[in-house]
Coordinates of C-alpha atoms in Angstrom, one line a residue:
M277 CA 70.4 134.2 110.2
T278 CA 73.6 132.4 111.2
T279 CA 76.6 132.0 109.0
T280 CA 79.4 129.7 109.9
E281 CA 82.8 129.6 108.3
P282 CA 83.9 126.2 107.0
T283 CA 86.1 124.0 109.3
T284 CA 89.0 121.9 108.1
R285 CA 91.0 119.2 109.8
H286 CA 94.1 121.4 110.1
R287 CA 92.2 124.3 111.7
L288 CA 92.3 125.1 115.4
N289 CA 89.3 123.8 117.4
P290 CA 87.0 126.8 117.3
R291 CA 86.0 126.4 120.9
T292 CA 89.6 126.4 122.1
A293 CA 90.2 129.4 119.9
V294 CA 87.3 131.3 121.6
V295 CA 88.7 130.5 125.1
L296 CA 92.2 131.6 124.2
V297 CA 91.3 134.8 122.3
Y298 CA 88.7 135.8 124.9
T299 CA 91.1 135.3 127.8
A300 CA 93.9 137.2 126.1
A301 CA 91.6 140.2 125.2
M302 CA 89.9 140.4 128.5
C303 CA 93.2 140.2 130.4
M304 CA 94.4 143.2 128.5
N305 CA 91.1 145.0 129.2
G306 CA 91.0 144.1 132.9
L307 CA 94.6 145.0 133.4
D308 CA 94.2 148.4 131.7
S309 CA 91.4 149.3 134.1
T310 CA 93.9 149.6 137.0
I311 CA 97.5 149.5 135.8
V312 CA 97.7 153.2 135.0
N313 CA 96.6 154.5 138.5
P314 CA 100.1 154.2 140.1
A315 CA 101.7 156.0 137.2
L316 CA 99.5 159.1 137.1
F317 CA 101.9 161.2 139.2
T318 CA 104.8 160.2 137.0
I319 CA 102.8 160.9 133.8
A320 CA 101.9 164.4 135.1
G321 CA 105.5 165.2 135.9
D322 CA 106.8 164.0 132.5
F323 CA 104.3 166.3 130.7
G324 CA 104.6 169.2 133.1
Q325 CA 101.0 169.0 134.2
P326 CA 99.3 168.8 137.6
V327 CA 98.1 165.4 138.8
S328 CA 94.5 166.6 138.6
A329 CA 95.0 167.0 134.8
A330 CA 96.6 163.6 134.5
N331 CA 93.4 162.1 136.1
T332 CA 91.7 162.8 132.8
V333 CA 93.6 159.8 131.4
E334 CA 91.5 157.5 133.5
T335 CA 88.4 159.6 133.1
A336 CA 88.6 159.4 129.3
F337 CA 89.0 155.6 129.5
L338 CA 86.1 154.9 131.9
V339 CA 83.6 157.2 130.2
A340 CA 84.5 156.0 126.7
L341 CA 84.1 152.4 127.8
A342 CA 80.6 153.2 129.1
L343 CA 79.7 155.0 125.8
A344 CA 80.4 151.8 123.8
L345 CA 78.3 149.4 125.8
P346 CA 74.8 150.3 124.5
A347 CA 75.6 149.6 120.8
A348 CA 77.9 146.5 121.4
G349 CA 75.2 143.8 121.2
W350 CA 73.6 145.3 118.1
L351 CA 76.9 145.7 116.3
G352 CA 77.8 142.1 117.0
D353 CA 74.5 140.8 115.7
R354 CA 74.5 143.1 112.6
Y355 CA 78.1 142.7 111.5
G356 CA 79.2 139.4 113.1
T357 CA 80.6 138.7 116.5
K358 CA 84.0 137.6 115.2
R359 CA 84.4 140.7 113.0
V360 CA 83.3 143.1 115.7
F361 CA 85.4 141.5 118.4
L362 CA 88.6 141.2 116.4
G363 CA 88.1 144.7 115.0
A364 CA 87.7 146.1 118.6
L365 CA 90.7 144.1 119.7
A366 CA 92.8 145.5 116.8
V367 CA 91.8 149.0 117.7
F368 CA 92.5 148.4 121.4
T369 CA 96.0 147.2 120.5
A370 CA 96.7 150.1 118.1
A371 CA 95.4 152.6 120.7
S372 CA 97.7 151.0 123.3
A373 CA 100.7 151.6 121.1
A374 CA 99.5 155.2 120.5
C375 CA 99.2 155.7 124.3
G376 CA 102.8 154.5 124.7
L377 CA 104.0 156.8 122.0
A378 CA 101.9 159.9 123.0
P379 CA 104.0 163.1 122.9
G380 CA 101.8 165.0 125.3
L381 CA 98.9 164.7 127.6
P382 CA 96.2 165.6 125.1
A383 CA 97.3 162.9 122.7
L384 CA 97.5 160.4 125.6
V385 CA 93.9 161.3 126.6
V386 CA 92.6 160.9 123.1
A387 CA 94.4 157.6 122.6
R388 CA 93.1 156.4 126.0
A389 CA 89.5 157.3 125.0
V390 CA 89.8 155.3 121.8
Q391 CA 91.1 152.4 123.9
G392 CA 88.1 152.7 126.2
L393 CA 85.6 152.7 123.2
A394 CA 87.2 149.5 121.9
G395 CA 87.3 148.0 125.4
G396 CA 83.6 148.7 125.9
L397 CA 82.9 146.5 122.8
L398 CA 85.3 143.7 123.9
T399 CA 83.6 142.5 127.0
P400 CA 79.9 142.0 125.9
V401 CA 80.8 140.8 122.3
G402 CA 83.6 138.5 123.7
M403 CA 81.2 137.0 126.2
T404 CA 78.6 136.5 123.5
L405 CA 81.2 134.5 121.5
L406 CA 82.0 132.5 124.6
F407 CA 78.4 131.7 125.6
R408 CA 77.4 130.8 122.0
A409 CA 80.3 128.3 121.8
F410 CA 79.2 126.5 125.0
P411 CA 75.6 125.4 125.7
P412 CA 74.2 126.1 129.2
H413 CA 74.9 122.7 130.7
E414 CA 78.6 123.1 129.9
R415 CA 79.1 126.7 131.0
A416 CA 80.0 125.9 134.6
K417 CA 83.5 125.1 133.4
L418 CA 83.8 128.7 132.0
G419 CA 84.2 130.0 135.5
K420 CA 87.9 129.3 135.2
V421 CA 88.0 131.4 132.1
L422 CA 85.9 134.3 133.3
I423 CA 87.6 134.7 136.6
V424 CA 91.1 135.4 135.3
P425 CA 90.5 138.7 133.5
T426 CA 87.8 139.9 135.9
A427 CA 89.6 139.2 139.2
L428 CA 93.2 138.5 138.9
M429 CA 94.2 141.0 136.2
P430 CA 92.6 144.1 137.9
A431 CA 94.3 143.0 141.2
L432 CA 97.7 142.7 139.5
G433 CA 97.3 146.0 137.8
P434 CA 98.5 148.4 140.5
P435 CA 101.6 146.4 141.5
L436 CA 102.5 145.7 137.9
G437 CA 102.0 149.3 137.0
G438 CA 104.2 150.5 139.8
F439 CA 106.9 148.0 138.9
L440 CA 107.0 149.0 135.2
T441 CA 106.9 152.7 135.9
Q442 CA 109.8 152.4 138.4
H443 CA 112.1 150.1 136.5
L444 CA 111.3 150.9 132.9
S445 CA 108.9 153.8 132.2
W446 CA 105.1 154.5 132.2
H447 CA 105.2 154.0 128.4
W448 CA 105.5 150.2 129.0
L449 CA 102.1 150.2 130.8
F450 CA 100.7 150.3 127.3
F451 CA 103.4 148.7 125.2
V452 CA 102.9 145.4 127.0
N453 CA 99.5 145.1 125.3
V454 CA 100.9 145.2 121.7
P455 CA 102.4 141.7 121.3
I456 CA 99.6 140.1 123.2
G457 CA 97.0 141.9 121.1
V458 CA 98.6 141.1 117.8
A459 CA 99.0 137.4 118.7
A460 CA 95.3 137.3 119.8
V461 CA 94.0 138.9 116.6
L462 CA 96.0 136.5 114.4
L463 CA 94.8 133.6 116.5
G464 CA 91.2 134.8 116.2
V465 CA 91.4 135.3 112.4
L466 CA 92.6 131.7 112.0
G467 CA 90.5 130.0 114.7
L468 CA 87.2 131.8 115.4
R469 CA 84.0 131.1 113.6
E470 CA 81.8 134.0 112.3
H471 CA 78.3 134.3 113.6
V472 CA 75.9 136.9 112.0
E473 CA 72.6 136.8 113.8
G474 CA 70.9 139.3 111.6
V475 CA 69.0 142.4 112.8
P476 CA 65.6 143.2 111.3
G477 CA 64.8 146.8 110.8
P478 CA 67.0 149.9 110.8
F479 CA 69.5 151.0 113.5
D480 CA 67.7 152.5 116.5
R481 CA 69.2 156.0 116.3
A482 CA 66.9 157.5 118.9
G483 CA 67.8 154.8 121.4
F484 CA 71.5 155.3 120.7
W485 CA 71.4 159.0 121.1
L486 CA 69.5 158.7 124.4
A487 CA 71.2 155.7 126.0
T488 CA 74.8 156.4 125.0
P489 CA 75.3 159.9 126.3
G490 CA 73.0 159.1 129.3
L491 CA 75.2 156.2 130.4
G492 CA 78.4 158.2 129.8
L493 CA 77.1 161.2 131.9
L494 CA 75.9 158.9 134.7
T495 CA 79.3 157.2 134.8
Y496 CA 81.1 160.5 135.0
A497 CA 78.8 161.8 137.7
L498 CA 79.0 158.7 139.8
G499 CA 82.8 158.6 139.4
F500 CA 83.5 162.2 140.3
G501 CA 80.5 163.3 142.4
P502 CA 81.9 162.0 145.7
S503 CA 85.4 163.5 145.2
H504 CA 84.6 166.7 143.4
G505 CA 81.3 167.4 145.2
W506 CA 77.8 166.8 143.9
T507 CA 77.1 170.5 143.7
Q508 CA 80.1 171.2 141.4
P509 CA 78.5 172.5 138.2
A510 CA 80.0 169.9 135.8
V511 CA 79.0 167.0 138.1
A512 CA 75.5 168.3 138.9
A513 CA 74.8 168.9 135.2
A514 CA 76.1 165.5 134.2
A515 CA 74.0 163.8 136.9
V516 CA 70.7 165.6 136.1
L517 CA 71.1 165.3 132.3
G518 CA 72.3 161.7 132.6
V519 CA 69.2 160.7 134.7
V520 CA 66.8 162.5 132.2
L521 CA 68.4 160.8 129.2
A522 CA 68.4 157.4 130.9
V523 CA 64.7 157.7 131.8
A524 CA 63.9 158.8 128.2
A525 CA 66.0 155.9 126.9
V526 CA 64.0 153.4 129.0
V527 CA 60.7 154.8 127.8
H528 CA 61.8 154.7 124.2
Q529 CA 63.3 151.2 124.4
L530 CA 60.0 149.8 125.8
R531 CA 58.0 151.3 122.9
A532 CA 60.4 150.8 120.0
P533 CA 59.6 147.7 117.8
E534 CA 63.4 147.0 117.4
P535 CA 65.1 148.7 120.3
L536 CA 68.8 149.1 120.7
L537 CA 68.6 147.6 124.2
K538 CA 66.0 144.8 124.6
L539 CA 64.8 145.8 128.1
R540 CA 62.0 143.3 127.7
L541 CA 64.6 140.6 128.3
L542 CA 64.5 141.6 132.0
A543 CA 61.0 140.1 132.2
D544 CA 62.6 136.6 131.9
R545 CA 62.8 135.4 135.5
A546 CA 66.4 134.0 135.4
Y547 CA 67.9 136.9 133.4
G548 CA 66.0 139.6 135.2
T549 CA 67.0 138.2 138.6
A550 CA 70.6 137.9 137.5
S551 CA 70.7 141.5 136.3
A552 CA 69.3 142.7 139.6
L553 CA 71.9 140.7 141.4
A554 CA 74.6 142.0 139.1
V555 CA 73.8 145.5 140.3
L556 CA 73.9 144.6 144.0
T557 CA 76.9 142.4 144.0
A558 CA 78.9 144.8 141.9
A559 CA 77.9 147.6 144.2
G560 CA 78.9 145.6 147.3
L561 CA 82.2 144.3 145.9
M562 CA 83.4 147.6 144.3
G563 CA 82.2 149.5 147.4
V564 CA 84.1 147.4 149.9
L565 CA 87.2 147.3 147.7
F566 CA 87.1 151.1 147.6
V567 CA 86.4 151.8 151.3
F568 CA 88.3 149.1 153.2
P569 CA 91.8 150.2 152.2
L570 CA 90.8 153.6 153.6
L571 CA 89.5 152.0 156.8
Y572 CA 92.7 150.0 157.1
Q573 CA 94.8 153.2 156.9
A574 CA 92.5 155.0 159.3
A575 CA 92.5 152.2 161.9
L576 CA 96.2 151.2 161.7
G577 CA 97.9 154.1 160.1
A578 CA 99.0 151.7 157.4
S579 CA 100.7 152.9 154.2
A580 CA 98.8 153.1 150.9
L581 CA 100.9 150.1 149.6
D582 CA 100.1 148.0 152.7
A583 CA 96.4 148.9 152.3
G584 CA 96.4 147.9 148.6
L585 CA 98.1 144.6 149.3
S586 CA 95.6 143.9 152.1
V587 CA 92.9 143.3 149.5
F588 CA 94.9 141.1 147.2
P589 CA 93.9 137.8 148.9
E590 CA 90.4 138.6 147.5
A591 CA 91.7 137.8 144.0
V592 CA 93.1 134.5 145.3
G593 CA 89.7 133.6 146.8
L594 CA 88.0 134.4 143.5
M595 CA 90.3 132.0 141.7
L596 CA 89.3 129.2 144.0
A597 CA 85.7 130.2 143.6
S598 CA 85.8 129.3 139.9
Q599 CA 86.8 125.7 140.9
L600 CA 83.8 125.5 143.3
V601 CA 81.4 126.7 140.7
D602 CA 82.7 124.2 138.2
R603 CA 82.0 121.3 140.7
L604 CA 78.9 122.5 142.5
L605 CA 76.7 124.3 140.0
P606 CA 76.0 121.2 137.9
R607 CA 75.1 119.3 141.1
I608 CA 73.0 121.6 143.3
G609 CA 71.8 124.3 141.0
P610 CA 72.0 128.1 141.0
R611 CA 69.6 128.9 143.9
R612 CA 71.1 126.5 146.4
L613 CA 74.6 127.8 145.6
V614 CA 74.0 131.6 145.4
V615 CA 71.7 132.2 148.4
P616 CA 74.1 130.7 151.0
A617 CA 77.1 132.3 149.3
L618 CA 75.6 135.8 149.5
L619 CA 74.5 135.4 153.1
L620 CA 78.0 134.3 154.0
A621 CA 79.4 137.2 152.0
A622 CA 77.2 139.7 154.0
V623 CA 78.5 138.2 157.2
V624 CA 82.2 138.5 156.1
F625 CA 81.6 142.1 154.9
A626 CA 80.1 143.0 158.3
A627 CA 83.0 141.3 160.1
L628 CA 85.5 143.6 158.3
A629 CA 83.7 146.5 160.0
V630 CA 83.8 145.1 163.5
P631 CA 85.9 147.3 165.8
G632 CA 89.4 145.8 166.2
A633 CA 89.1 143.5 163.1
A634 CA 91.3 145.9 161.0
D635 CA 93.9 145.8 163.7
N636 CA 94.9 142.2 162.9
A637 CA 96.6 142.0 159.5
W638 CA 96.2 138.3 159.2
L639 CA 92.5 138.4 160.1
V640 CA 92.1 141.1 157.4
R641 CA 93.8 138.8 154.8
G642 CA 91.6 135.9 155.8
L643 CA 88.4 137.9 155.5
M644 CA 89.4 139.3 152.1
F645 CA 90.2 135.8 150.9
A646 CA 86.7 134.7 152.2
I647 CA 85.0 137.6 150.3
G648 CA 86.7 136.5 147.1
L649 CA 85.7 132.9 147.7
V650 CA 82.0 133.3 148.7
L651 CA 81.1 136.4 146.8
G652 CA 83.0 135.1 143.7
T653 CA 81.0 131.9 143.9
A654 CA 77.8 133.8 143.8
V655 CA 78.8 136.3 141.1
L656 CA 80.1 133.5 138.7
T657 CA 77.0 131.4 139.3
V658 CA 74.7 134.4 138.7
Q659 CA 76.5 135.2 135.5
L660 CA 76.2 131.7 134.2
A661 CA 72.7 130.9 135.3
G662 CA 71.2 134.2 134.1
F663 CA 71.7 133.4 130.5
E664 CA 70.4 129.8 130.6
D665 CA 67.1 130.7 129.0
V666 CA 68.3 133.5 126.7
A667 CA 67.7 132.5 123.1
P668 CA 70.8 132.7 120.8
P669 CA 69.4 135.5 118.7
D670 CA 69.1 137.6 121.9
M671 CA 72.4 136.7 123.4
G672 CA 74.4 139.7 122.0
R673 CA 72.1 142.4 123.3
A674 CA 71.4 140.5 126.5
M675 CA 75.1 140.5 127.2
G676 CA 75.4 144.2 126.5
L677 CA 72.6 145.1 128.8
F678 CA 74.0 142.9 131.6
Q679 CA 77.4 144.7 131.3
I680 CA 75.7 148.0 131.5
V681 CA 73.8 147.3 134.7
R682 CA 76.9 145.7 136.3
T683 CA 79.0 148.8 135.3
L684 CA 76.5 151.2 136.8
G685 CA 76.2 148.9 139.9
G686 CA 79.9 149.2 140.6
A687 CA 80.0 152.9 140.1
L688 CA 76.9 153.2 142.4
G689 CA 78.5 151.2 145.2
I690 CA 81.6 153.4 145.2
A691 CA 79.5 156.6 145.1
V692 CA 77.4 155.4 148.1
C693 CA 80.4 154.5 150.2
A694 CA 82.2 157.8 149.3
G695 CA 79.0 159.7 150.2
I696 CA 78.7 158.0 153.6
I697 CA 82.3 158.8 154.4
G698 CA 82.0 162.4 153.3
G699 CA 78.7 162.9 155.1
H700 CA 80.3 162.2 158.5
G701 CA 82.8 165.0 158.3
T702 CA 85.4 163.1 160.3
G703 CA 86.1 160.4 157.7
A704 CA 89.6 161.6 157.0
T705 CA 90.9 160.8 160.5
E706 CA 88.4 158.5 162.3
P707 CA 87.6 154.8 161.3
G708 CA 83.9 155.1 162.3
P709 CA 82.5 156.5 159.0
Y710 CA 84.5 153.8 157.0
R711 CA 82.9 151.1 159.2
V712 CA 79.4 152.5 158.4
A713 CA 80.2 152.4 154.7
V714 CA 81.4 148.7 155.0
W715 CA 78.2 147.8 156.8
A716 CA 76.3 149.4 154.0
T717 CA 77.9 147.2 151.5
A718 CA 77.1 144.2 153.7
G719 CA 73.4 145.3 153.5
L720 CA 73.5 145.5 149.7
V721 CA 74.8 141.9 149.5
A722 CA 72.2 140.7 152.1
V723 CA 69.4 142.1 150.0
G724 CA 70.9 140.2 147.1
A725 CA 70.4 136.9 149.0
L726 CA 66.7 137.6 149.1
I727 CA 66.5 138.4 145.4
A728 CA 68.5 135.2 144.7
L729 CA 65.5 133.1 145.9
R730 CA 64.1 133.8 142.4
L731 CA 66.9 132.0 140.6
P732 CA 66.3 128.6 139.1
K733 CA 66.4 125.7 141.6
D734 CA 67.6 123.0 139.3
P735 CA 71.1 122.8 137.6
P736 CA 71.3 123.3 133.8
Q737 CA 70.4 120.1 131.9
P738 CA 71.8 119.1 128.5
P739 CA 69.3 119.0 125.6
P740 CA 68.2 115.5 124.6
F741 CA 69.3 116.2 121.0
D742 CA 70.8 119.2 119.3
D743 CA 71.5 119.1 115.6
D744 CA 73.8 122.1 115.6
L745 CA 76.0 120.8 118.5
D746 CA 76.1 117.3 116.9
E747 CA 77.1 118.7 113.6
E748 CA 79.9 120.9 115.2
A749 CA 81.2 117.9 117.1
G750 CA 81.3 115.8 114.0
E751 CA 83.2 118.4 112.1
E752 CA 85.7 118.8 114.9
A753 CA 86.2 115.1 115.1
G754 CA 86.3 114.5 111.4
E755 CA 83.2 112.3 111.6
G756 CA 79.5 112.5 110.8
A757 CA 77.1 114.4 112.8
A758 CA 77.0 112.3 116.0
G759 CA 77.9 112.8 119.7
A760 CA 78.2 115.7 122.0
P761 CA 80.7 118.5 121.3
A762 CA 84.1 118.2 122.7
A763 CA 85.0 120.7 125.3
G764 CA 87.4 123.4 124.2

């Protein structure tokens, strides 16, 4: 069942509202994933705690974010995407204020966990809003919207976090979210349309209690296994229990009549291929962004700041990739765009590990820019093409499942690279192990190029006639139900 709020002539175009509110919310969420890292030492000092204790600030955020993902799609379908999205955004904003006002480390960790729970709902439900507002043949233009929070904001996080901490205080890392969040919530209340898909049957409690802690434990283990040691009791227990719960969750989801996560969606050729590619590309990208700054320091003796800035051109390349997808996807189709892009990305990844490449700072910047350009083109295209055949009633849970596999893929890529470095023993002083890890990420991306051969060959085509779209266009134009919807 779909319910739509009435539209008036004086109301903001709903599609414009979706783009604006989604971008604001996702920029906050993307920025918060990296902005706190430079301030952990200062936070620990202010609270009289060791830096290892302050790391729980980020641990709480990442694990809580993973915990919210399994139920995100169901909540949006059951209670309405507008209601759930704006509710999560309001909680995220309030938690940001609580983080800035925290009197001690325990209060900060709790507020950061609440922020993570809300952030875990924002991404899948927000993308559901966005994809329901634009039919498949119009989604190529969304690359410009998707790329800002996913590429630019995380890249800006560390330098902005360092600047605010040095010139104001670490409290402002969180206070900056408050005015943006309040404005986005108000804009969403006025401009967004409600969509309640309706969910038959009761809530899948068994699926929730299997998938949610399983995903959280796996995230914890993948994040801390390489640094703390896989045999450390907490990490080992989290890994084993997480795998057991994840397997049990998969078995349950495939048998349940109304599962929390519709794993059967993976049987769809385009969506299943896109999900597999999401794992591989996220693993490759997050792995190389993790390991290359370390290689840069090992090969050149560069400072941590120089190493961090060396990967920034990747974000610039990603921004340009959104322009390429907008122009090329409607003309040549997903397969012809993704396969060459992934092959080129694998070559560029491997070039980073060639002995002597890291010695040339400008070559490094050029290669990182190329990674953003070619891999960004592939990632955006996969994200858009994978949902072309997903029916509107399944969009919410399909988006939640996609975010889960992409999150696990990124964590897996970092864990693999960290394991390769640690396994060589000399990784702290010699560049060799870091090069092996970079080559491993190139291999992941190259495998993705083979899987991408299963993507649709032809570009998305507009439907010959769509009553819902025509009715929306007529309402926005103040006319009868005629014509295609105006782009927001």
